[in-house]
Coordinates of C-alpha atoms in Angstrom, one line a residue:
Chain X
M1 CA -18.4 -150.0 -75.2
S2 CA -15.9 -147.3 -76.1
S3 CA -16.1 -143.9 -74.5
Q4 CA -16.9 -142.4 -77.3
T5 CA -20.5 -144.2 -77.5
L6 CA -20.9 -143.8 -74.1
H7 CA -21.5 -140.3 -75.3
T8 CA -24.8 -139.3 -73.6
G9 CA -26.0 -135.2 -72.2
T10 CA -28.6 -137.2 -68.2
G11 CA -31.1 -135.5 -70.7
K12 CA -31.2 -138.5 -72.5
T13 CA -31.8 -140.5 -69.3
S14 CA -34.7 -139.0 -67.7
G15 CA -35.7 -139.3 -71.1
S16 CA -36.1 -142.6 -70.7
T17 CA -38.7 -143.2 -67.9
T18 CA -40.8 -140.1 -68.5
G19 CA -43.1 -141.1 -65.8
T20 CA -46.9 -140.9 -66.3
P21 CA -48.0 -140.0 -69.2
T22 CA -50.8 -138.0 -68.7
A23 CA -52.6 -138.2 -71.7
P24 CA -52.0 -136.1 -74.4
K25 CA -54.3 -136.0 -77.6
P26 CA -53.7 -139.9 -77.6
Y27 CA -53.4 -141.7 -80.5
R28 CA -56.1 -144.2 -81.6
H29 CA -54.8 -147.0 -83.5
R30 CA -58.2 -147.4 -86.4
R31 CA -60.3 -150.1 -86.3
L32 CA -58.9 -151.6 -82.7
P33 CA -60.4 -155.6 -82.7
A34 CA -62.7 -155.4 -79.5
A35 CA -60.7 -159.2 -79.2
G36 CA -57.6 -157.5 -78.8
T37 CA -58.0 -155.3 -76.0
V38 CA -59.2 -158.1 -74.1
G39 CA -56.5 -160.3 -74.9
R40 CA -54.0 -158.3 -74.7
Y41 CA -55.6 -157.2 -70.6
T42 CA -55.5 -160.6 -69.3
A43 CA -51.9 -161.0 -71.3
L44 CA -51.1 -158.1 -69.5
A45 CA -53.3 -159.6 -66.1
V46 CA -51.9 -163.5 -66.3
A47 CA -48.2 -161.8 -66.1
A48 CA -48.8 -159.0 -63.2
A49 CA -50.3 -162.8 -61.3
L50 CA -46.5 -164.9 -62.8
T51 CA -45.2 -161.8 -61.1
L52 CA -46.7 -161.4 -58.0
G53 CA -47.6 -164.7 -57.5
P54 CA -44.1 -166.2 -55.9
V55 CA -43.5 -163.6 -53.7
L56 CA -47.6 -163.3 -52.2
W57 CA -47.3 -167.3 -51.6
T58 CA -44.1 -166.5 -49.3
L59 CA -45.4 -164.3 -47.6
S60 CA -48.1 -166.5 -46.9
T61 CA -46.8 -169.7 -46.4
S62 CA -44.1 -167.9 -43.8
L63 CA -48.0 -166.7 -42.4
R64 CA -48.8 -170.5 -41.8
T65 CA -47.5 -172.9 -38.3
P66 CA -44.9 -175.4 -39.6
S67 CA -46.1 -177.9 -39.5
E68 CA -48.9 -176.5 -41.9
S69 CA -47.0 -174.8 -44.0
F70 CA -46.3 -178.7 -45.8
N71 CA -49.6 -178.7 -46.8
L72 CA -51.8 -179.6 -49.7
P73 CA -53.5 -177.8 -50.9
P74 CA -52.4 -175.0 -49.2
S75 CA -54.0 -172.2 -48.1
F76 CA -53.3 -169.4 -49.5
L77 CA -54.3 -166.8 -47.1
P78 CA -53.6 -167.5 -43.6
I79 CA -57.3 -166.9 -42.0
N80 CA -55.1 -167.3 -38.6
P81 CA -51.5 -165.5 -39.5
D82 CA -49.2 -167.3 -37.1
F83 CA -45.5 -165.6 -36.3
T84 CA -43.8 -168.7 -34.5
A85 CA -42.1 -168.9 -38.0
Y86 CA -40.8 -165.7 -37.6
Q87 CA -39.9 -166.7 -33.2
E88 CA -38.0 -169.6 -35.6
V89 CA -35.5 -167.5 -37.6
F90 CA -35.1 -165.6 -35.0
K91 CA -33.7 -168.2 -32.9
Q92 CA -32.4 -171.1 -35.6
I93 CA -30.4 -168.1 -36.9
N94 CA -28.6 -164.8 -35.6
V95 CA -30.9 -162.0 -38.3
G96 CA -29.2 -159.1 -35.9
L97 CA -25.8 -159.9 -36.6
L98 CA -26.5 -160.4 -40.1
V99 CA -28.7 -158.4 -40.8
L100 CA -26.2 -155.8 -39.3
N101 CA -22.9 -157.2 -41.0
S102 CA -25.1 -156.5 -44.6
A103 CA -26.6 -153.2 -43.4
L104 CA -22.8 -152.4 -42.5
V105 CA -20.8 -153.4 -45.9
T106 CA -23.8 -151.8 -48.4
G107 CA -24.0 -148.8 -46.0
L108 CA -20.4 -148.5 -46.3
I109 CA -19.9 -149.7 -49.6
A110 CA -22.6 -146.8 -50.7
L111 CA -21.2 -144.2 -49.2
G112 CA -18.2 -145.3 -50.8
Q113 CA -19.2 -145.6 -53.3
M114 CA -21.1 -142.2 -53.4
A115 CA -18.2 -140.0 -52.8
S116 CA -15.7 -141.6 -55.0
A117 CA -18.1 -141.7 -57.8
T118 CA -18.2 -137.8 -57.3
L119 CA -14.8 -137.0 -56.9
A120 CA -14.1 -138.8 -59.6
G121 CA -16.9 -138.2 -62.0
Y122 CA -16.1 -134.8 -61.3
A123 CA -12.7 -134.4 -62.4
F124 CA -13.8 -136.2 -65.6
A125 CA -16.6 -133.7 -66.6
R126 CA -14.9 -130.5 -65.4
L127 CA -11.0 -130.5 -65.2
D128 CA -8.8 -130.1 -67.4
F129 CA -5.5 -132.4 -66.5
R130 CA -3.5 -134.9 -69.3
G131 CA -4.6 -138.5 -70.4
K132 CA -8.2 -137.9 -69.3
N133 CA -9.6 -139.5 -71.9
A134 CA -7.6 -142.3 -71.4
I135 CA -7.8 -143.1 -68.3
F136 CA -11.6 -142.7 -68.8
S137 CA -11.6 -145.6 -71.2
L138 CA -9.8 -147.3 -68.2
V139 CA -12.2 -147.0 -66.2
L140 CA -15.0 -148.0 -68.4
A141 CA -13.0 -151.1 -69.6
T142 CA -13.6 -152.4 -66.2
M143 CA -17.4 -152.2 -66.5
M144 CA -16.6 -155.6 -69.0
V145 CA -14.3 -157.8 -66.9
P146 CA -17.1 -160.2 -64.8
V147 CA -16.3 -160.3 -61.1
Q148 CA -15.4 -164.5 -61.1
V149 CA -12.2 -163.2 -63.5
T150 CA -11.2 -161.5 -60.7
I151 CA -12.0 -163.4 -57.6
V152 CA -10.0 -165.6 -57.2
P153 CA -6.6 -163.0 -57.3
V154 CA -8.4 -160.6 -55.8
F155 CA -8.9 -162.9 -52.7
M156 CA -5.7 -164.2 -52.5
L157 CA -5.1 -159.9 -52.7
I158 CA -7.3 -160.4 -49.3
R159 CA -5.0 -162.6 -47.7
G160 CA -1.7 -160.6 -48.9
M161 CA -3.2 -157.6 -46.4
G162 CA -4.8 -159.5 -43.7
L163 CA -8.3 -158.8 -44.3
S164 CA -9.1 -162.9 -45.0
D165 CA -13.1 -163.2 -43.7
T166 CA -13.7 -159.4 -42.5
L167 CA -16.4 -157.4 -43.8
L168 CA -13.4 -154.9 -44.7
A169 CA -12.6 -157.8 -47.6
L170 CA -16.2 -157.5 -49.1
I171 CA -16.0 -154.0 -48.8
L172 CA -12.4 -152.3 -50.0
P173 CA -12.7 -154.0 -53.3
A174 CA -15.7 -152.5 -54.6
I175 CA -15.8 -149.0 -53.9
P176 CA -14.2 -148.2 -56.9
T177 CA -17.1 -148.4 -59.3
A178 CA -16.9 -147.6 -63.1
F179 CA -20.8 -147.8 -64.0
G180 CA -21.0 -144.7 -61.0
T181 CA -17.9 -142.8 -61.8
F182 CA -20.1 -143.1 -66.0
L183 CA -23.0 -141.5 -64.2
M184 CA -21.7 -139.0 -62.0
R185 CA -19.3 -138.1 -64.7
Q186 CA -22.9 -137.7 -67.2
Y187 CA -24.5 -135.9 -63.9
F188 CA -21.8 -133.3 -63.9
L189 CA -21.6 -132.8 -67.9
G190 CA -25.3 -131.6 -67.7
L191 CA -26.0 -129.8 -64.9
P192 CA -24.5 -125.5 -66.4
N193 CA -21.0 -123.8 -66.4
D194 CA -22.5 -120.6 -65.8
F195 CA -22.1 -120.8 -61.4
A196 CA -18.7 -121.8 -61.4
E197 CA -17.9 -119.1 -64.3
A198 CA -20.2 -116.6 -61.5
A199 CA -18.5 -118.4 -58.1
S200 CA -15.2 -117.8 -60.0
L201 CA -15.8 -114.1 -60.8
D202 CA -16.3 -114.0 -56.8
G203 CA -12.8 -115.5 -56.3
A204 CA -13.0 -119.3 -55.6
G205 CA -10.9 -121.6 -56.7
P206 CA -11.6 -125.0 -58.4
W207 CA -12.2 -126.6 -55.0
R208 CA -14.4 -123.9 -53.4
I209 CA -16.7 -124.5 -57.2
F210 CA -16.5 -128.3 -56.4
R211 CA -17.3 -128.6 -52.6
S212 CA -19.9 -125.1 -52.5
V213 CA -21.5 -125.4 -56.3
Y214 CA -21.5 -128.0 -58.0
V215 CA -21.9 -130.8 -54.6
P216 CA -24.7 -129.9 -53.2
L217 CA -26.5 -129.7 -56.9
A218 CA -24.7 -133.1 -57.6
V219 CA -26.5 -135.0 -54.7
P220 CA -29.9 -136.1 -56.8
G221 CA -27.0 -137.6 -58.0
M222 CA -25.6 -139.1 -55.4
A223 CA -28.2 -140.7 -54.3
I224 CA -29.2 -142.6 -57.6
V225 CA -25.5 -144.0 -56.8
G226 CA -26.1 -144.9 -53.5
I227 CA -29.6 -146.7 -54.3
L228 CA -28.7 -148.6 -56.8
A229 CA -24.9 -149.7 -54.7
F230 CA -27.6 -150.5 -52.1
N231 CA -29.5 -152.2 -53.9
F232 CA -26.9 -154.0 -55.8
H233 CA -24.5 -154.9 -52.7
W234 CA -27.2 -156.4 -50.1
N235 CA -28.7 -158.7 -52.8
E236 CA -25.1 -159.6 -53.7
F237 CA -24.1 -163.6 -52.9
F238 CA -21.2 -164.7 -55.2
R239 CA -18.5 -162.3 -53.2
P240 CA -19.4 -163.4 -50.1
L241 CA -19.9 -166.4 -50.7
I242 CA -15.8 -166.8 -51.0
L243 CA -14.5 -163.8 -49.5
T244 CA -15.8 -164.6 -45.9
I245 CA -15.5 -167.9 -44.0
S246 CA -17.4 -168.2 -40.4
E247 CA -20.8 -167.4 -39.9
Q248 CA -20.0 -164.2 -37.7
N249 CA -19.3 -162.5 -41.2
F250 CA -22.1 -164.1 -43.2
T251 CA -24.6 -161.1 -44.9
L252 CA -28.5 -161.8 -44.5
P253 CA -28.1 -163.8 -48.2
L254 CA -25.4 -166.2 -47.3
G255 CA -27.5 -166.8 -44.0
L256 CA -30.9 -168.0 -45.4
V257 CA -29.0 -169.9 -48.2
T258 CA -27.3 -172.5 -44.2
L259 CA -31.6 -171.6 -42.8
Q260 CA -32.5 -173.4 -45.7
G261 CA -29.7 -176.4 -44.6
N262 CA -32.5 -176.3 -41.4
L263 CA -34.9 -177.6 -43.7
G264 CA -34.4 -182.1 -42.0
T265 CA -35.8 -180.8 -38.9
G266 CA -38.8 -178.7 -40.0
S267 CA -39.9 -176.6 -41.6
I268 CA -40.4 -174.6 -45.3
S269 CA -42.4 -170.9 -43.0
V270 CA -38.9 -171.1 -41.2
V271 CA -37.1 -170.0 -44.5
L272 CA -39.8 -168.6 -46.2
A273 CA -40.0 -166.0 -43.2
G274 CA -36.0 -165.5 -43.3
V275 CA -36.5 -164.9 -46.8
I276 CA -39.6 -162.3 -46.3
L277 CA -37.1 -160.6 -43.8
S278 CA -34.3 -160.6 -45.3
M279 CA -36.5 -158.8 -48.1
L280 CA -37.7 -155.7 -46.2
P281 CA -35.4 -153.1 -46.2
A282 CA -34.8 -153.6 -50.7
L283 CA -38.8 -153.3 -50.2
V284 CA -38.0 -149.7 -48.3
V285 CA -35.8 -148.9 -50.8
F286 CA -37.5 -150.3 -53.3
I287 CA -41.2 -147.7 -52.2
F288 CA -38.6 -145.4 -52.0
G289 CA -36.6 -144.6 -54.4
Q290 CA -37.9 -146.9 -57.1
R291 CA -37.9 -143.5 -59.7
T292 CA -34.6 -143.0 -58.4
L293 CA -33.7 -146.3 -58.9
R294 CA -35.3 -146.9 -62.1
E295 CA -33.8 -144.2 -63.7
G296 CA -30.1 -145.5 -62.4
L297 CA -30.4 -148.6 -64.0
T298 CA -31.4 -147.9 -67.5
A299 CA -29.4 -144.4 -67.3
G300 CA -26.3 -146.9 -68.6
A301 CA -28.6 -148.5 -70.5
S302 CA -29.4 -145.8 -72.9
K303 CA -25.9 -145.7 -74.2
Chain K
M1 CA -0.7 -140.6 -64.7
I2 CA -1.5 -137.3 -64.2
T3 CA 1.5 -135.4 -65.0
T4 CA 2.2 -131.2 -64.3
A5 CA 5.1 -131.6 -66.1
A6 CA 3.7 -129.0 -68.8
A7 CA 3.1 -126.5 -66.4
P8 CA 5.5 -123.7 -67.1
R9 CA 7.3 -122.8 -64.8
R10 CA 8.0 -119.4 -63.3
T11 CA 5.3 -116.9 -65.8
A12 CA 3.6 -114.1 -64.4
Q13 CA 1.6 -116.0 -62.0
T14 CA -1.8 -114.6 -62.5
A15 CA -5.3 -116.4 -61.4
A16 CA -5.9 -117.3 -64.7
A17 CA -2.6 -118.7 -65.1
R18 CA -1.7 -120.7 -61.6
R19 CA -6.2 -122.3 -62.3
P20 CA -5.1 -125.2 -64.5
L21 CA -2.1 -126.2 -62.7
I22 CA -4.1 -126.1 -59.9
E23 CA -7.1 -128.1 -61.6
R24 CA -4.4 -130.9 -62.1
W25 CA -3.8 -131.7 -58.6
L26 CA -6.9 -131.0 -57.0
A27 CA -7.9 -134.2 -60.3
T28 CA -5.6 -135.8 -59.4
I29 CA -6.7 -135.9 -55.3
F30 CA -10.3 -136.0 -56.8
L31 CA -9.1 -139.4 -59.2
A32 CA -6.8 -141.9 -56.6
P33 CA -9.4 -143.3 -54.8
T34 CA -11.2 -144.6 -57.8
V35 CA -8.0 -144.9 -60.5
L36 CA -6.3 -146.9 -57.2
G37 CA -8.9 -148.9 -56.4
M38 CA -9.0 -150.1 -60.5
A39 CA -5.0 -150.7 -60.1
L40 CA -5.7 -152.6 -57.2
F41 CA -8.8 -154.7 -57.0
T42 CA -9.0 -155.0 -61.2
F43 CA -6.2 -154.7 -62.9
L44 CA -4.3 -156.1 -61.0
P45 CA -6.1 -159.2 -60.2
I46 CA -6.2 -159.6 -63.8
I47 CA -3.0 -159.9 -64.9
G48 CA -3.0 -162.0 -62.1
S49 CA -5.2 -164.3 -64.0
L50 CA -3.6 -163.9 -66.6
V51 CA -0.3 -165.6 -65.0
L52 CA -1.9 -168.2 -62.5
A53 CA -3.2 -169.7 -65.4
F54 CA -0.6 -171.3 -66.7
F55 CA 0.6 -172.6 -63.1
R56 CA -0.8 -175.3 -60.7
W57 CA -1.3 -173.7 -57.4
D58 CA -3.5 -174.4 -54.5
I59 CA -2.1 -171.9 -52.3
I60 CA -0.1 -174.1 -50.2
S61 CA 2.1 -175.6 -51.9
A62 CA 5.1 -173.3 -54.0
P63 CA 3.2 -171.8 -57.1
Q64 CA 4.6 -174.9 -59.8
F65 CA 4.5 -173.6 -63.6
V66 CA 3.1 -175.7 -65.8
G67 CA 2.4 -173.9 -69.9
F68 CA -1.1 -174.8 -71.1
A69 CA -1.7 -177.7 -69.3
N70 CA -4.3 -176.2 -67.6
F71 CA -6.1 -174.7 -71.0
A72 CA -5.4 -178.7 -71.9
S73 CA -6.6 -179.7 -69.9
L74 CA -10.0 -178.1 -69.6
A75 CA -10.9 -179.2 -72.8
Q76 CA -10.3 -183.1 -72.6
D77 CA -12.6 -182.3 -69.4
P78 CA -16.0 -183.0 -69.2
T79 CA -17.6 -181.9 -66.6
V80 CA -16.2 -178.1 -67.7
R81 CA -16.7 -178.6 -70.5
V82 CA -21.0 -179.3 -69.9
S83 CA -20.6 -176.7 -67.6
F84 CA -19.5 -174.8 -71.3
L85 CA -22.3 -175.9 -73.1
N86 CA -24.8 -175.4 -69.9
T87 CA -24.2 -172.5 -70.6
I88 CA -24.0 -171.5 -74.1
V89 CA -28.0 -173.1 -74.3
F90 CA -29.0 -171.1 -71.1
V91 CA -27.8 -167.8 -72.4
V92 CA -30.1 -168.7 -76.0
V93 CA -32.7 -170.3 -74.3
A94 CA -33.5 -167.2 -70.9
V95 CA -32.0 -164.8 -73.3
T96 CA -34.3 -165.1 -75.8
L97 CA -37.5 -165.8 -73.2
Q98 CA -36.1 -162.2 -71.4
L99 CA -36.3 -160.2 -74.6
G100 CA -39.4 -161.9 -76.0
I101 CA -41.3 -161.4 -72.2
A102 CA -39.5 -158.3 -72.0
L103 CA -41.1 -156.5 -75.4
G104 CA -44.0 -158.6 -75.4
L105 CA -45.0 -156.2 -71.8
A106 CA -44.0 -153.2 -72.4
S107 CA -46.0 -153.2 -76.4
M108 CA -48.9 -154.1 -74.2
L109 CA -48.6 -151.1 -71.7
Q110 CA -50.4 -148.5 -74.1
P111 CA -50.6 -144.4 -73.5
R112 CA -54.6 -144.8 -73.7
M113 CA -54.1 -146.8 -70.7
P114 CA -55.2 -145.6 -67.7
S115 CA -52.6 -144.3 -65.8
W116 CA -52.6 -145.4 -62.5
L117 CA -52.9 -149.4 -63.6
R118 CA -49.4 -148.3 -65.6
V119 CA -47.3 -147.6 -62.9
F120 CA -48.8 -150.4 -61.1
L121 CA -48.0 -152.9 -64.3
R122 CA -44.7 -151.5 -64.7
S123 CA -43.6 -151.7 -60.2
T124 CA -45.0 -155.2 -60.9
F125 CA -42.6 -156.1 -63.1
F126 CA -40.0 -153.9 -62.6
F127 CA -40.2 -155.2 -58.7
P128 CA -37.9 -158.4 -58.7
L129 CA -34.7 -156.4 -59.4
V130 CA -34.7 -155.6 -57.0
L131 CA -35.0 -159.0 -54.6
S132 CA -31.9 -161.5 -54.4
A133 CA -31.0 -163.9 -56.4
A134 CA -30.5 -166.2 -53.4
S135 CA -33.7 -165.2 -51.6
V136 CA -35.7 -166.1 -54.7
S137 CA -34.0 -169.1 -55.7
I138 CA -34.9 -170.7 -51.8
F139 CA -38.5 -170.2 -52.2
M140 CA -38.3 -170.4 -56.4
R141 CA -37.0 -174.1 -54.7
Y142 CA -39.9 -174.6 -52.6
M143 CA -42.2 -173.3 -55.5
F144 CA -41.2 -177.1 -57.7
N145 CA -40.3 -178.7 -55.2
E146 CA -42.0 -182.1 -56.4
Q147 CA -44.5 -183.8 -53.7
F148 CA -45.9 -180.4 -51.4
G149 CA -43.7 -177.3 -53.8
V150 CA -47.0 -175.1 -55.1
V151 CA -46.5 -175.1 -58.9
N152 CA -47.0 -179.0 -58.7
W153 CA -50.3 -178.2 -56.7
L154 CA -51.5 -176.1 -59.3
L155 CA -50.3 -178.7 -62.4
S156 CA -52.6 -181.5 -61.1
L157 CA -55.7 -179.3 -61.3
I158 CA -55.9 -179.3 -65.1
G159 CA -54.7 -183.2 -64.4
I160 CA -51.2 -183.3 -65.3
P161 CA -49.2 -185.2 -63.4
A162 CA -46.3 -184.6 -60.9
V163 CA -42.7 -183.2 -62.7
P164 CA -40.3 -183.4 -60.9
W165 CA -38.9 -179.9 -61.6
L166 CA -35.1 -180.4 -59.8
T167 CA -34.4 -184.5 -60.2
S168 CA -34.9 -184.5 -63.9
P169 CA -32.0 -183.3 -65.9
V170 CA -33.9 -181.5 -68.4
A171 CA -37.0 -179.9 -65.6
S172 CA -34.0 -178.9 -63.8
A173 CA -32.1 -176.9 -66.9
A174 CA -35.9 -175.0 -66.8
V175 CA -36.3 -174.2 -63.7
V176 CA -33.1 -172.0 -63.9
V177 CA -33.8 -171.0 -66.5
L178 CA -37.5 -170.2 -65.3
V179 CA -36.2 -168.5 -62.2
Y180 CA -33.4 -166.6 -63.8
V181 CA -36.4 -165.4 -66.3
W182 CA -38.5 -164.7 -63.4
Q183 CA -36.0 -162.5 -62.1
N184 CA -34.6 -161.0 -64.5
F185 CA -37.0 -160.3 -67.2
G186 CA -38.1 -156.6 -65.6
F187 CA -34.9 -155.3 -66.5
S188 CA -35.2 -154.9 -70.4
F189 CA -38.8 -154.7 -70.1
L190 CA -38.0 -151.3 -67.6
L191 CA -35.4 -150.8 -71.5
F192 CA -38.4 -151.5 -73.8
L193 CA -40.5 -148.9 -72.1
G194 CA -38.4 -145.7 -72.2
A195 CA -38.0 -146.7 -76.3
L196 CA -41.1 -146.9 -76.5
T197 CA -42.6 -144.1 -75.4
N198 CA -39.5 -142.0 -76.6
I199 CA -41.4 -143.1 -80.4
P200 CA -43.2 -139.8 -81.1
K201 CA -46.7 -140.8 -81.4
E202 CA -47.1 -138.6 -85.4
L203 CA -45.1 -141.3 -86.3
H204 CA -47.8 -144.0 -85.8
E205 CA -50.6 -142.3 -86.4
A206 CA -48.3 -141.3 -89.9
A207 CA -48.5 -145.3 -90.7
N208 CA -52.2 -145.5 -89.6
L209 CA -53.0 -143.6 -92.1
D210 CA -51.2 -145.2 -94.7
G211 CA -53.1 -148.6 -93.3
A212 CA -50.2 -150.1 -91.2
T213 CA -51.6 -151.9 -88.6
G214 CA -51.1 -153.4 -85.9
W215 CA -48.2 -157.0 -86.7
K216 CA -47.4 -154.7 -89.9
Q217 CA -47.5 -151.6 -88.0
F218 CA -45.0 -153.1 -85.4
S219 CA -42.2 -154.1 -86.9
N220 CA -42.3 -152.0 -89.9
V221 CA -42.3 -148.7 -87.4
T222 CA -42.0 -149.7 -83.9
L223 CA -39.1 -152.1 -84.2
P224 CA -37.4 -150.8 -86.0
L225 CA -37.6 -147.6 -83.8
I226 CA -36.2 -149.1 -81.1
S227 CA -34.2 -150.8 -82.8
P228 CA -31.1 -149.6 -80.8
T229 CA -32.6 -150.3 -76.9
V230 CA -33.3 -154.2 -79.0
L231 CA -29.0 -154.0 -79.5
V232 CA -28.2 -152.3 -75.7
A233 CA -30.5 -154.4 -73.8
S234 CA -30.0 -158.0 -75.9
V235 CA -25.9 -157.6 -75.0
M236 CA -26.6 -156.5 -71.5
A237 CA -28.5 -159.8 -70.5
I238 CA -26.2 -162.3 -72.5
I239 CA -23.0 -160.0 -70.2
S240 CA -24.2 -161.0 -67.8
A241 CA -26.7 -164.9 -68.5
L242 CA -22.9 -165.3 -69.3
Q243 CA -22.8 -164.8 -65.8
V244 CA -25.3 -166.9 -63.8
F245 CA -24.0 -168.4 -60.7
D246 CA -26.5 -168.0 -57.7
Q247 CA -29.8 -169.8 -59.2
P248 CA -28.3 -172.5 -60.1
Y249 CA -25.9 -173.0 -57.1
V250 CA -28.8 -172.3 -54.3
L251 CA -32.3 -174.1 -56.7
T252 CA -29.9 -177.5 -57.6
N253 CA -25.8 -177.1 -56.7
G254 CA -25.0 -178.2 -60.6
G255 CA -26.6 -181.2 -60.6
P256 CA -28.6 -183.9 -61.4
G257 CA -25.5 -185.2 -62.8
D258 CA -23.8 -181.7 -64.7
S259 CA -27.2 -180.7 -66.0
T260 CA -27.4 -177.4 -64.2
R261 CA -23.3 -176.3 -63.4
T262 CA -22.3 -173.7 -65.1
A263 CA -19.0 -171.7 -66.6
V264 CA -19.4 -169.6 -63.1
M265 CA -19.6 -172.2 -61.0
V266 CA -17.2 -174.3 -62.4
I267 CA -14.6 -171.8 -61.4
F268 CA -15.6 -171.5 -58.2
E269 CA -15.9 -175.7 -57.8
S270 CA -12.6 -176.3 -58.9
A271 CA -11.0 -172.2 -57.4
F272 CA -12.5 -172.6 -54.0
Q273 CA -13.4 -176.2 -53.4
Q274 CA -10.1 -178.4 -54.8
L275 CA -7.8 -175.5 -54.7
E276 CA -6.8 -175.4 -58.0
F277 CA -6.1 -172.2 -58.5
G278 CA -4.5 -172.2 -61.9
E279 CA -7.1 -174.3 -63.7
A280 CA -9.8 -172.0 -62.3
S281 CA -7.7 -168.9 -63.6
A282 CA -7.7 -170.5 -67.2
I283 CA -11.2 -170.9 -66.7
G284 CA -12.1 -168.0 -65.7
L285 CA -9.7 -166.2 -68.7
V286 CA -12.0 -168.3 -71.5
L287 CA -15.2 -166.9 -70.2
T288 CA -13.9 -162.9 -70.4
V289 CA -12.9 -164.6 -73.9
L290 CA -16.4 -165.4 -74.5
I291 CA -17.9 -162.7 -73.0
L292 CA -15.7 -160.3 -75.4
A293 CA -16.0 -162.1 -77.7
V294 CA -19.6 -162.0 -78.4
T295 CA -20.1 -158.5 -78.1
A296 CA -18.2 -158.0 -80.3
L297 CA -19.3 -159.7 -82.2
Q298 CA -23.2 -158.0 -81.5
F299 CA -21.6 -154.5 -82.3
R300 CA -20.8 -156.0 -85.9
L301 CA -24.3 -157.4 -87.1
S302 CA -25.8 -154.1 -85.2
R303 CA -23.8 -152.1 -88.1
R304 CA -26.5 -154.1 -90.7
F305 CA -30.1 -155.0 -88.6
V306 CA -29.6 -151.5 -86.2
F307 CA -31.9 -148.4 -87.4
Y308 CA -30.7 -145.0 -86.0
Q309 CA -32.2 -141.8 -86.5

């Protein structure tokens, strides 16, 4: 994964996510047997059912009363949806605090990544300075380092900084982003140069050109970085497990796992209600940011 | 890092001559958050890991230099050995399944399909990616419960007796693989779908005229054309599978026995449960070397098998 192999324009990233083809001249396999079509649709239907099934089952179980939650055969459609499991979640864990922690951690990481990646991406794409390629390669190289390898020294560093068991311990190390920087660089490389020249003729300096010309144009790229950061860090489990100790600093995924400890006292539906609650923000991001998220996920791969 | 030494002093201070100097300052400021952050939170820790791997340290007492003892004890520690073996088996099985399912499903989405159906299926297969591995593992744990899980109930409908999914070594390893693949195949699927959509239609039409249909067309036309994507998808799938942690931790906590203990779980346990930071660093380094080796090998192999247009 050297810097050369990563040279692609943003054009390629959008190519991989061509939305819905509005059926221009469909090509036809000759003599495509009807059995093949039936088989294909059956396979797709089974795959879709297996993908959505577990989530729908989780939802339906969470809407059963705790005592019903162990019943077999399970009733897949709760005829009288019962929300006591959800009330119980709020009683057993401090949902408000967990959501607040998760939102704070995720939101600040996303904002920090958007800001730092935009600045660095712009520098790599449009500014002239010594050692540009070497520094860019170093930045990209960090993508190859698994978080598990650095976690022990990071843990000690955080202790040394006096940030043990604080939310900042989760936020600060996650802000420098190689992938985000790479995405923003590609994004800026894809923007035309003419605007800068025109602004420069009007007497704008490099800062003005960045601030007034390119930042407004870069908003869609920044959204990709932000949404990707949100999706990843909202769901993050490994780092919070290590870097937070007291329950008041837990994020949602950790809180859920502690909720699971309550199985002894009771009910699957309570645990699953917690799971469903934790999915809601991810679901909202999925619905409204699907395209952005898809483009971001596949952008790094279309090298 | 970024010096301004090349800037000529006291030359004619035209706007054009001043610009590179300003740009260099601007670049320095712009890069500072990212580069300093990475120096502090990635490069310094890498060096820290390299050093720490040669020490015995429990954070409380003073670190004690032990040379290669940590690496030597790794080779003898059965748990470490089993965990690496588990990780490798996991990677092979999970990545094969993930890529196979993703490629199969992506090639089944034909352009002739109604577009609402394509969009629906694409969103469906992509959806598990936005969920957290921890919460997915929590609900899957209940689905695979031996007595009251819905999976065994469904199997009982077709006459299969209850399987001890999470309490037998082989079955629990299978569950970890299934849950991981369930959540991650959508990523490879998106990559393949993008690559397939980018194949010019004329190529398939020409192959059709030459009489290639079905499997022949897929293996001789489609597959070579998307081979660069297959390479990238497999590199990414392998790198992420080598780092699996959340699923086995929540589903089985490594058990029964060590049957689902992975390399990353052992790093976590030896550092934060047994307070053997040196040993944990050594395991981390071995894992990193493994990741780098696999990546290098794949790119080397790809020179022979990947077809670039």
